[in-house]
PDB file of C-alpha atoms in Angstrom:
ATOM      1  CA  MET A   1      17.557  60.759  12.459  1.00 46.00           C
ATOM      2  CA  SER A   2      14.757  61.031  15.005  1.00 48.00           C
ATOM      3  CA  CYS A   3      12.708  58.100  16.167  1.00 49.00           C
ATOM      4  CA  GLN A   4       8.972  58.738  16.483  1.00 55.00           C
ATOM      5  CA  PRO A   5       6.593  56.433  18.321  1.00 56.00           C
ATOM      6  CA  ALA A   6       4.357  54.298  16.105  1.00 54.00           C
ATOM      7  CA  SER A   7       0.847  55.608  15.528  1.00 56.00           C
ATOM      8  CA  ARG A   8      -2.132  53.838  17.056  1.00 53.00           C
ATOM      9  CA  ARG A   9      -3.210  52.753  13.530  1.00 51.00           C
ATOM     10  CA  THR A  10       0.202  51.152  12.842  1.00 48.00           C
ATOM     11  CA  VAL A  11       0.147  49.254  16.145  1.00 43.00           C
ATOM     12  CA  LEU A  12      -3.426  47.990  15.571  1.00 46.00           C
ATOM     13  CA  ARG A  13      -2.667  46.975  11.978  1.00 51.00           C
ATOM     14  CA  GLY A  14       0.399  45.019  13.163  1.00 47.00           C
ATOM     15  CA  ALA A  15      -1.642  43.262  15.848  1.00 44.00           C
ATOM     16  CA  ALA A  16      -4.320  42.300  13.327  1.00 43.00           C
ATOM     17  CA  LEU A  17      -1.737  40.863  10.909  1.00 40.00           C
ATOM     18  CA  ALA A  18      -0.025  38.914  13.677  1.00 40.00           C
ATOM     19  CA  GLY A  19      -3.367  37.432  14.709  1.00 40.00           C
ATOM     20  CA  ALA A  20      -4.201  36.432  11.126  1.00 38.00           C
ATOM     21  CA  ALA A  21      -0.795  34.798  10.744  1.00 38.00           C
ATOM     22  CA  GLY A  22      -1.420  32.814  13.912  1.00 38.00           C
ATOM     23  CA  LEU A  23      -4.719  31.535  12.522  1.00 35.00           C
ATOM     24  CA  GLY A  24      -2.924  30.321   9.404  1.00 37.00           C
ATOM     25  CA  VAL A  25      -0.476  28.344  11.498  1.00 36.00           C
ATOM     26  CA  ALA A  26      -3.272  26.843  13.582  1.00 34.00           C
ATOM     27  CA  ALA A  27      -5.190  25.790  10.468  1.00 35.00           C
ATOM     28  CA  CYS A  28      -2.404  23.398   9.454  1.00 38.00           C
ATOM     29  CA  SER A  29      -1.694  21.663  12.722  1.00 38.00           C
ATOM     30  CA  PRO A  30       0.136  18.307  12.795  1.00 42.00           C
ATOM     31  CA  GLY A  31      -1.898  15.635  11.034  1.00 47.00           C
ATOM     32  CA  GLU A  32      -3.588  18.131   8.711  1.00 46.00           C
ATOM     33  CA  SER A  33      -2.761  19.871   5.475  1.00 47.00           C
ATOM     34  CA  ALA A  34      -4.452  22.843   3.881  1.00 48.00           C
ATOM     35  CA  ARG A  35      -7.000  20.434   2.356  1.00 59.00           C
ATOM     36  CA  GLY A  36      -7.856  18.571   5.579  1.00 63.00           C
ATOM     37  CA  PRO A  37      -6.627  15.458   7.401  1.00 76.00           C
ATOM     38  CA  VAL A  38      -3.404  13.929   6.103  1.00 84.00           C
ATOM     39  CA  THR A  39      -4.613  10.396   6.837  1.00 87.00           C
ATOM     40  CA  PRO A  40      -8.099   8.984   6.188  1.00 90.00           C
ATOM     41  CA  THR A  41     -10.705   9.398   8.920  1.00 89.00           C
ATOM     42  CA  ALA A  42     -12.938   6.723   7.361  1.00 91.00           C
ATOM     43  CA  PRO A  43     -12.260   3.566   5.309  1.00 93.00           C
ATOM     44  CA  VAL A  44     -11.073   4.261   1.746  1.00 95.00           C
ATOM     45  CA  HIS A  45     -11.775   1.548  -0.837  1.00 96.00           C
ATOM     46  CA  LEU A  46      -8.864   1.549  -3.296  1.00 96.00           C
ATOM     47  CA  GLY A  47      -9.794  -1.295  -5.628  1.00 96.00           C
ATOM     48  CA  SER A  48      -8.126  -4.582  -6.494  1.00 97.00           C
ATOM     49  CA  ALA A  49      -4.955  -5.565  -4.671  1.00 97.00           C
ATOM     50  CA  ASP A  50      -3.666  -6.762  -8.061  1.00 96.00           C
ATOM     51  CA  GLU A  51      -3.225  -3.097  -9.066  1.00 96.00           C
ATOM     52  CA  VAL A  52      -0.176  -2.879  -6.756  1.00 96.00           C
ATOM     53  CA  PRO A  53       2.616  -5.041  -8.236  1.00 95.00           C
ATOM     54  CA  VAL A  54       4.849  -7.081  -5.911  1.00 96.00           C
ATOM     55  CA  GLY A  55       7.996  -5.112  -5.106  1.00 95.00           C
ATOM     56  CA  GLU A  56       6.435  -1.844  -6.273  1.00 96.00           C
ATOM     57  CA  ALA A  57       3.977   0.810  -5.134  1.00 97.00           C
ATOM     58  CA  LYS A  58       0.984   2.670  -6.496  1.00 97.00           C
ATOM     59  CA  LEU A  59       0.053   6.283  -5.887  1.00 95.00           C
ATOM     60  CA  TYR A  60      -3.649   7.030  -5.353  1.00 96.00           C
ATOM     61  CA  ARG A  61      -3.428  10.820  -5.772  1.00 92.00           C
ATOM     62  CA  ASN A  62      -7.163  11.492  -5.481  1.00 93.00           C
ATOM     63  CA  ASP A  63      -7.269   9.598  -2.182  1.00 95.00           C
ATOM     64  CA  ARG A  64      -3.911  11.070  -1.103  1.00 94.00           C
ATOM     65  CA  LEU A  65      -2.512   7.600  -0.420  1.00 96.00           C
ATOM     66  CA  LEU A  66       0.480   5.539  -1.464  1.00 97.00           C
ATOM     67  CA  VAL A  67       0.332   1.728  -1.216  1.00 97.00           C
ATOM     68  CA  ALA A  68       3.333  -0.598  -1.539  1.00 97.00           C
ATOM     69  CA  GLN A  69       3.542  -4.377  -1.751  1.00 97.00           C
ATOM     70  CA  PRO A  70       7.155  -5.112  -0.723  1.00 94.00           C
ATOM     71  CA  VAL A  71       6.552  -8.888  -0.731  1.00 94.00           C
ATOM     72  CA  LYS A  72       3.641 -10.889  -2.088  1.00 95.00           C
ATOM     73  CA  GLY A  73       0.535 -10.394   0.048  1.00 93.00           C
ATOM     74  CA  GLU A  74       2.076  -7.767   2.372  1.00 96.00           C
ATOM     75  CA  PHE A  75       0.749  -4.255   1.855  1.00 97.00           C
ATOM     76  CA  LYS A  76       1.897  -1.020   3.453  1.00 97.00           C
ATOM     77  CA  ALA A  77       0.114   2.294   3.064  1.00 97.00           C
ATOM     78  CA  TYR A  78       1.238   5.851   3.688  1.00 97.00           C
ATOM     79  CA  SER A  79      -0.238   9.289   3.396  1.00 95.00           C
ATOM     80  CA  ALA A  80       0.760  10.746   0.024  1.00 95.00           C
ATOM     81  CA  VAL A  81       0.924  14.202   1.604  1.00 95.00           C
ATOM     82  CA  CYS A  82       4.501  15.464   1.782  1.00 94.00           C
ATOM     83  CA  THR A  83       5.641  16.147   5.322  1.00 94.00           C
ATOM     84  CA  HIS A  84       7.448  19.321   4.243  1.00 93.00           C
ATOM     85  CA  LYS A  85       4.623  21.666   3.187  1.00 89.00           C
ATOM     86  CA  GLY A  86       1.604  19.409   2.661  1.00 89.00           C
ATOM     87  CA  CYS A  87       1.682  18.959  -1.124  1.00 92.00           C
ATOM     88  CA  VAL A  88       0.344  15.695  -2.542  1.00 93.00           C
ATOM     89  CA  LEU A  89       3.072  13.521  -4.026  1.00 94.00           C
ATOM     90  CA  ARG A  90       3.213  13.722  -7.819  1.00 94.00           C
ATOM     91  CA  LYS A  91       4.479  10.330  -9.011  1.00 94.00           C
ATOM     92  CA  ILE A  92       6.496   7.223  -8.289  1.00 95.00           C
ATOM     93  CA  GLU A  93       9.501   6.932 -10.566  1.00 93.00           C
ATOM     94  CA  ASP A  94      12.716   4.900 -10.330  1.00 92.00           C
ATOM     95  CA  GLY A  95      11.699   3.564  -6.917  1.00 92.00           C
ATOM     96  CA  GLU A  96      11.090   7.010  -5.434  1.00 94.00           C
ATOM     97  CA  ALA A  97       7.868   8.813  -4.531  1.00 95.00           C
ATOM     98  CA  LYS A  98       8.358  12.421  -5.618  1.00 95.00           C
ATOM     99  CA  CYS A  99       6.823  15.642  -4.391  1.00 94.00           C
ATOM    100  CA  ALA A 100       6.276  18.228  -7.115  1.00 87.00           C
ATOM    101  CA  CYS A 101       6.362  21.261  -4.826  1.00 90.00           C
ATOM    102  CA  HIS A 102       9.868  21.307  -3.372  1.00 91.00           C
ATOM    103  CA  GLY A 103      11.537  18.106  -4.623  1.00 89.00           C
ATOM    104  CA  SER A 104      11.338  15.891  -1.550  1.00 95.00           C
ATOM    105  CA  MET A 105      11.654  12.176  -2.302  1.00 96.00           C
ATOM    106  CA  PHE A 106      10.435   9.238  -0.239  1.00 97.00           C
ATOM    107  CA  ASP A 107      10.940   5.467  -0.269  1.00 97.00           C
ATOM    108  CA  PRO A 108       7.511   4.122  -1.279  1.00 96.00           C
ATOM    109  CA  ALA A 109       8.088   0.841   0.600  1.00 95.00           C
ATOM    110  CA  THR A 110       8.908   2.450   3.956  1.00 96.00           C
ATOM    111  CA  GLY A 111       7.758   6.089   3.726  1.00 96.00           C
ATOM    112  CA  GLU A 112      11.263   7.217   4.761  1.00 96.00           C
ATOM    113  CA  VAL A 113      12.731  10.449   3.396  1.00 96.00           C
ATOM    114  CA  LEU A 114      15.322   9.833   0.662  1.00 96.00           C
ATOM    115  CA  ASP A 115      15.971  13.494  -0.113  1.00 91.00           C
ATOM    116  CA  GLY A 116      14.700  16.707   1.501  1.00 88.00           C
ATOM    117  CA  PRO A 117      13.668  19.334   2.247  1.00 92.00           C
ATOM    118  CA  ALA A 118      11.175  17.055   4.054  1.00 91.00           C
ATOM    119  CA  GLY A 119      12.623  15.940   7.370  1.00 91.00           C
ATOM    120  CA  GLU A 120       9.921  13.520   8.523  1.00 94.00           C
ATOM    121  CA  PRO A 121       8.764  10.240   6.926  1.00 96.00           C
ATOM    122  CA  LEU A 122       5.321   9.863   5.367  1.00 95.00           C
ATOM    123  CA  LEU A 123       2.629   9.021   7.897  1.00 96.00           C
ATOM    124  CA  SER A 124       1.717   5.345   8.025  1.00 96.00           C
ATOM    125  CA  VAL A 125      -1.902   4.405   7.290  1.00 97.00           C
ATOM    126  CA  PRO A 126      -3.517   1.077   8.191  1.00 97.00           C
ATOM    127  CA  VAL A 127      -4.328  -1.012   5.107  1.00 97.00           C
ATOM    128  CA  ARG A 128      -6.050  -4.374   4.795  1.00 96.00           C
ATOM    129  CA  LEU A 129      -7.443  -6.798   2.262  1.00 95.00           C
ATOM    130  CA  GLU A 130     -11.186  -7.317   2.125  1.00 95.00           C
ATOM    131  CA  GLY A 131     -12.238  -9.867  -0.499  1.00 94.00           C
ATOM    132  CA  GLY A 132      -9.214  -9.155  -2.705  1.00 94.00           C
ATOM    133  CA  LYS A 133      -9.719  -5.369  -2.443  1.00 96.00           C
ATOM    134  CA  LEU A 134      -7.508  -2.895  -0.624  1.00 97.00           C
ATOM    135  CA  VAL A 135      -9.084  -0.771   2.081  1.00 97.00           C
ATOM    136  CA  ALA A 136      -7.004   1.930   3.779  1.00 96.00           C
ATOM    137  CA  GLY A 137      -7.744   3.894   6.913  1.00 94.00           C
ATOM    138  CA  PRO A 138      -9.574   3.014  10.097  1.00 92.00           C
ATOM    139  CA  SER A 139     -11.928   0.043  10.251  1.00 85.00           C
ATOM    140  CA  ALA A 140     -15.620   0.798   9.876  1.00 69.00           C
TER     141      ALA A 140
END
């Protein structure tokens, strides 16, 4: 079997594909998913604090946030974007926040990984009460 050098076209095509692949990696840098920032860049008004039961959590899929109230009056918020491939978590069931894409599970009270393939916890998001309403993200 003889080995022939690659044609100029083959080399250029390979270089173009490698460059495009690099752009794809750069588009999803840490702190971002395919749909944009993983954590809010502006305040997000989530509604009444009463919507998050004590000892439980609520998933705000449209806002890509998860809010827990481990003890009365103490709220913790996390990005609802899975740290494995950037999918938004699907639901909270049996005390676990579940990702629909690859099956990762997280503790909604701490954001810690309960089962992979995700290897990193959910990103913490500041959350506060303003007049009985939950507001997540940076202060205005």
